[in-house]
PDB file of N, CA and C in Angstrom:
ATOM      1  N   MET A  82       8.659   1.049  -9.285  1.00 85.00           N
ATOM      2  CA  MET A  82       8.667  -0.376  -9.509  1.00 85.00           C
ATOM      3  C   MET A  82       8.079  -0.627 -10.900  1.00 85.00           C
ATOM      4  N   THR A  83       8.737  -1.478 -11.634  1.00 93.00           N
ATOM      5  CA  THR A  83       8.243  -1.781 -12.970  1.00 93.00           C
ATOM      6  C   THR A  83       7.047  -2.718 -12.893  1.00 93.00           C
ATOM      7  N   GLU A  84       6.258  -2.706 -13.937  1.00 94.00           N
ATOM      8  CA  GLU A  84       5.095  -3.595 -13.992  1.00 94.00           C
ATOM      9  C   GLU A  84       5.546  -5.055 -13.979  1.00 94.00           C
ATOM     10  N   GLU A  85       6.661  -5.330 -14.644  1.00 96.00           N
ATOM     11  CA  GLU A  85       7.201  -6.691 -14.673  1.00 96.00           C
ATOM     12  C   GLU A  85       7.567  -7.163 -13.264  1.00 96.00           C
ATOM     13  N   ARG A  86       8.227  -6.296 -12.499  1.00 93.00           N
ATOM     14  CA  ARG A  86       8.624  -6.659 -11.122  1.00 93.00           C
ATOM     15  C   ARG A  86       7.401  -6.869 -10.250  1.00 93.00           C
ATOM     16  N   MET A  87       6.381  -6.035 -10.432  1.00 93.00           N
ATOM     17  CA  MET A  87       5.154  -6.177  -9.660  1.00 93.00           C
ATOM     18  C   MET A  87       4.497  -7.532  -9.941  1.00 93.00           C
ATOM     19  N   LYS A  88       4.508  -7.958 -11.177  1.00 95.00           N
ATOM     20  CA  LYS A  88       3.932  -9.263 -11.529  1.00 95.00           C
ATOM     21  C   LYS A  88       4.726 -10.396 -10.877  1.00 95.00           C
ATOM     22  N   GLU A  89       6.057 -10.257 -10.839  1.00 94.00           N
ATOM     23  CA  GLU A  89       6.896 -11.273 -10.192  1.00 94.00           C
ATOM     24  C   GLU A  89       6.548 -11.391  -8.710  1.00 94.00           C
ATOM     25  N   ILE A  90       6.388 -10.262  -8.067  1.00 92.00           N
ATOM     26  CA  ILE A  90       6.071 -10.253  -6.638  1.00 92.00           C
ATOM     27  C   ILE A  90       4.692 -10.844  -6.384  1.00 92.00           C
ATOM     28  N   GLU A  91       3.726 -10.463  -7.199  1.00 94.00           N
ATOM     29  CA  GLU A  91       2.365 -10.981  -7.034  1.00 94.00           C
ATOM     30  C   GLU A  91       2.304 -12.492  -7.231  1.00 94.00           C
ATOM     31  N   ALA A  92       3.204 -13.033  -8.061  1.00 95.00           N
ATOM     32  CA  ALA A  92       3.214 -14.468  -8.339  1.00 95.00           C
ATOM     33  C   ALA A  92       3.865 -15.282  -7.221  1.00 95.00           C
ATOM     34  N   MET A  93       4.571 -14.619  -6.311  1.00 94.00           N
ATOM     35  CA  MET A  93       5.252 -15.330  -5.225  1.00 94.00           C
ATOM     36  C   MET A  93       4.248 -15.854  -4.199  1.00 94.00           C
ATOM     37  N   SER A  94       4.541 -17.022  -3.662  1.00 94.00           N
ATOM     38  CA  SER A  94       3.728 -17.533  -2.556  1.00 94.00           C
ATOM     39  C   SER A  94       4.268 -16.941  -1.254  1.00 94.00           C
ATOM     40  N   ASP A  95       3.490 -16.996  -0.205  1.00 91.00           N
ATOM     41  CA  ASP A  95       3.935 -16.481   1.093  1.00 91.00           C
ATOM     42  C   ASP A  95       5.204 -17.187   1.560  1.00 91.00           C
ATOM     43  N   GLU A  96       5.316 -18.464   1.248  1.00 93.00           N
ATOM     44  CA  GLU A  96       6.478 -19.243   1.676  1.00 93.00           C
ATOM     45  C   GLU A  96       7.758 -18.783   0.985  1.00 93.00           C
ATOM     46  N   ASP A  97       7.635 -18.161  -0.194  1.00 93.00           N
ATOM     47  CA  ASP A  97       8.805 -17.707  -0.945  1.00 93.00           C
ATOM     48  C   ASP A  97       9.317 -16.344  -0.493  1.00 93.00           C
ATOM     49  N   ILE A  98       8.578 -15.662   0.357  1.00 89.00           N
ATOM     50  CA  ILE A  98       8.969 -14.325   0.800  1.00 89.00           C
ATOM     51  C   ILE A  98       9.931 -14.434   1.978  1.00 89.00           C
ATOM     52  N   ASP A  99      11.060 -13.735   1.873  1.00 91.00           N
ATOM     53  CA  ASP A  99      12.074 -13.736   2.929  1.00 91.00           C
ATOM     54  C   ASP A  99      11.792 -12.586   3.894  1.00 91.00           C
ATOM     55  N   TYR A 100      11.344 -12.915   5.080  1.00 89.00           N
ATOM     56  CA  TYR A 100      11.024 -11.914   6.097  1.00 89.00           C
ATOM     57  C   TYR A 100      12.163 -11.733   7.108  1.00 89.00           C
ATOM     58  N   SER A 101      13.297 -12.358   6.880  1.00 92.00           N
ATOM     59  CA  SER A 101      14.362 -12.402   7.886  1.00 92.00           C
ATOM     60  C   SER A 101      14.948 -11.029   8.232  1.00 92.00           C
ATOM     61  N   ASP A 102      14.857 -10.069   7.322  1.00 92.00           N
ATOM     62  CA  ASP A 102      15.438  -8.756   7.617  1.00 92.00           C
ATOM     63  C   ASP A 102      14.400  -7.745   8.113  1.00 92.00           C
ATOM     64  N   ILE A 103      13.192  -8.210   8.386  1.00 91.00           N
ATOM     65  CA  ILE A 103      12.132  -7.339   8.890  1.00 91.00           C
ATOM     66  C   ILE A 103      12.008  -7.555  10.395  1.00 91.00           C
ATOM     67  N   PRO A 104      12.161  -6.490  11.177  1.00 89.00           N
ATOM     68  CA  PRO A 104      12.066  -6.671  12.635  1.00 89.00           C
ATOM     69  C   PRO A 104      10.661  -7.080  13.069  1.00 89.00           C
ATOM     70  N   GLU A 105      10.600  -7.880  14.109  1.00 89.00           N
ATOM     71  CA  GLU A 105       9.318  -8.310  14.649  1.00 89.00           C
ATOM     72  C   GLU A 105       8.632  -7.122  15.326  1.00 89.00           C
ATOM     73  N   LEU A 106       7.320  -7.031  15.163  1.00 91.00           N
ATOM     74  CA  LEU A 106       6.557  -5.961  15.813  1.00 91.00           C
ATOM     75  C   LEU A 106       6.164  -6.447  17.199  1.00 91.00           C
ATOM     76  N   ASP A 107       6.853  -5.903  18.202  1.00 94.00           N
ATOM     77  CA  ASP A 107       6.616  -6.333  19.575  1.00 94.00           C
ATOM     78  C   ASP A 107       5.631  -5.395  20.278  1.00 94.00           C
ATOM     79  N   ASP A 108       5.370  -5.659  21.551  1.00 95.00           N
ATOM     80  CA  ASP A 108       4.418  -4.850  22.320  1.00 95.00           C
ATOM     81  C   ASP A 108       4.820  -3.383  22.358  1.00 95.00           C
ATOM     82  N   GLU A 109       6.116  -3.108  22.441  1.00 93.00           N
ATOM     83  CA  GLU A 109       6.595  -1.717  22.485  1.00 93.00           C
ATOM     84  C   GLU A 109       6.240  -0.978  21.199  1.00 93.00           C
ATOM     85  N   TRP A 110       6.366  -1.654  20.059  1.00 91.00           N
ATOM     86  CA  TRP A 110       6.021  -1.031  18.787  1.00 91.00           C
ATOM     87  C   TRP A 110       4.537  -0.662  18.768  1.00 91.00           C
ATOM     88  N   PHE A 111       3.691  -1.580  19.229  1.00 92.00           N
ATOM     89  CA  PHE A 111       2.255  -1.323  19.214  1.00 92.00           C
ATOM     90  C   PHE A 111       1.856  -0.226  20.201  1.00 92.00           C
ATOM     91  N   LYS A 112       2.606  -0.058  21.280  1.00 92.00           N
ATOM     92  CA  LYS A 112       2.326   1.032  22.230  1.00 92.00           C
ATOM     93  C   LYS A 112       2.538   2.390  21.573  1.00 92.00           C
ATOM     94  N   LYS A 113       3.513   2.473  20.676  1.00 91.00           N
ATOM     95  CA  LYS A 113       3.851   3.738  20.020  1.00 91.00           C
ATOM     96  C   LYS A 113       3.084   3.963  18.713  1.00 91.00           C
ATOM     97  N   ALA A 114       2.445   2.927  18.202  1.00 90.00           N
ATOM     98  CA  ALA A 114       1.761   3.023  16.908  1.00 90.00           C
ATOM     99  C   ALA A 114       0.574   3.973  16.978  1.00 90.00           C
ATOM    100  N   LYS A 115       0.325   4.640  15.863  1.00 85.00           N
ATOM    101  CA  LYS A 115      -0.813   5.549  15.766  1.00 85.00           C
ATOM    102  C   LYS A 115      -1.722   5.079  14.640  1.00 85.00           C
ATOM    103  N   LEU A 116      -3.010   5.058  14.882  1.00 83.00           N
ATOM    104  CA  LEU A 116      -3.985   4.699  13.867  1.00 83.00           C
ATOM    105  C   LEU A 116      -4.240   5.922  12.993  1.00 83.00           C
ATOM    106  N   VAL A 117      -4.137   5.751  11.688  1.00 78.00           N
ATOM    107  CA  VAL A 117      -4.343   6.856  10.757  1.00 78.00           C
ATOM    108  C   VAL A 117      -5.572   6.557   9.920  1.00 78.00           C
ATOM    109  N   ASP A 118      -6.490   7.513   9.869  1.00 79.00           N
ATOM    110  CA  ASP A 118      -7.705   7.373   9.067  1.00 79.00           C
ATOM    111  C   ASP A 118      -7.515   8.166   7.778  1.00 79.00           C
ATOM    112  N   TYR A 119      -7.088   7.481   6.726  1.00 77.00           N
ATOM    113  CA  TYR A 119      -6.815   8.153   5.463  1.00 77.00           C
ATOM    114  C   TYR A 119      -8.083   8.693   4.810  1.00 77.00           C
ATOM    115  N   SER A 120      -9.244   8.194   5.203  1.00 79.00           N
ATOM    116  CA  SER A 120     -10.491   8.691   4.626  1.00 79.00           C
ATOM    117  C   SER A 120     -10.764  10.130   5.043  1.00 79.00           C
ATOM    118  N   LYS A 121     -10.084  10.605   6.070  1.00 73.00           N
ATOM    119  CA  LYS A 121     -10.264  11.985   6.533  1.00 73.00           C
ATOM    120  C   LYS A 121      -9.205  12.918   5.951  1.00 73.00           C
ATOM    121  N   GLY A 122      -8.447  12.433   4.979  1.00 70.00           N
ATOM    122  CA  GLY A 122      -7.472  13.272   4.299  1.00 70.00           C
ATOM    123  C   GLY A 122      -6.117  13.353   4.968  1.00 70.00           C
ATOM    124  N   GLU A 123      -5.914  12.627   6.053  1.00 62.00           N
ATOM    125  CA  GLU A 123      -4.610  12.623   6.712  1.00 62.00           C
ATOM    126  C   GLU A 123      -3.645  11.821   5.846  1.00 62.00           C
ATOM    127  N   SER A 124      -2.474  12.366   5.608  1.00 64.00           N
ATOM    128  CA  SER A 124      -1.535  11.683   4.727  1.00 64.00           C
ATOM    129  C   SER A 124      -0.242  11.348   5.453  1.00 64.00           C
ATOM    130  N   PHE A 125       0.521  10.453   4.864  1.00 61.00           N
ATOM    131  CA  PHE A 125       1.827  10.104   5.418  1.00 61.00           C
ATOM    132  C   PHE A 125       2.703  11.343   5.491  1.00 61.00           C
ATOM    133  N   LYS A 126       2.614  12.197   4.480  1.00 60.00           N
ATOM    134  CA  LYS A 126       3.432  13.407   4.439  1.00 60.00           C
ATOM    135  C   LYS A 126       3.179  14.270   5.674  1.00 60.00           C
ATOM    136  N   SER A 127       1.916  14.425   6.051  1.00 57.00           N
ATOM    137  CA  SER A 127       1.612  15.256   7.216  1.00 57.00           C
ATOM    138  C   SER A 127       2.089  14.591   8.502  1.00 57.00           C
ATOM    139  N   LEU A 128       2.035  13.272   8.566  1.00 55.00           N
ATOM    140  CA  LEU A 128       2.522  12.560   9.746  1.00 55.00           C
ATOM    141  C   LEU A 128       4.039  12.678   9.855  1.00 55.00           C
ATOM    142  N   ALA A 129       4.734  12.605   8.739  1.00 56.00           N
ATOM    143  CA  ALA A 129       6.191  12.684   8.739  1.00 56.00           C
ATOM    144  C   ALA A 129       6.662  14.048   9.231  1.00 56.00           C
ATOM    145  N   LYS A 130       5.900  15.092   8.963  1.00 56.00           N
ATOM    146  CA  LYS A 130       6.288  16.438   9.387  1.00 56.00           C
ATOM    147  C   LYS A 130       6.192  16.612  10.897  1.00 56.00           C
ATOM    148  N   THR A 131       5.408  15.779  11.565  1.00 53.00           N
ATOM    149  CA  THR A 131       5.234  15.917  13.009  1.00 53.00           C
ATOM    150  C   THR A 131       6.355  15.255  13.784  1.00 53.00           C
ATOM    151  N   LYS A 132       7.207  14.522  13.129  1.00 50.00           N
ATOM    152  CA  LYS A 132       8.296  13.797  13.794  1.00 50.00           C
ATOM    153  C   LYS A 132       9.427  14.726  14.137  1.00 50.00           C
TER     154      LYS A 132
END
C-alpha cells in the first residue's frame, strides 16, 4: 500500500467506509475463533500452517 493511499484511508470517516462486502461475524464464527497472543512469538504464518 502506498503512503498516499494510507493517508486517504486514514482521512475517511467511519460513515464513508463501505462494509457491505464484509460478512457479519456471527456466533458460529466466534465459536471457531482462536485467541492469538503475539507477545509470545506466535505468528500468522505458524497459524496458517496448522490449517
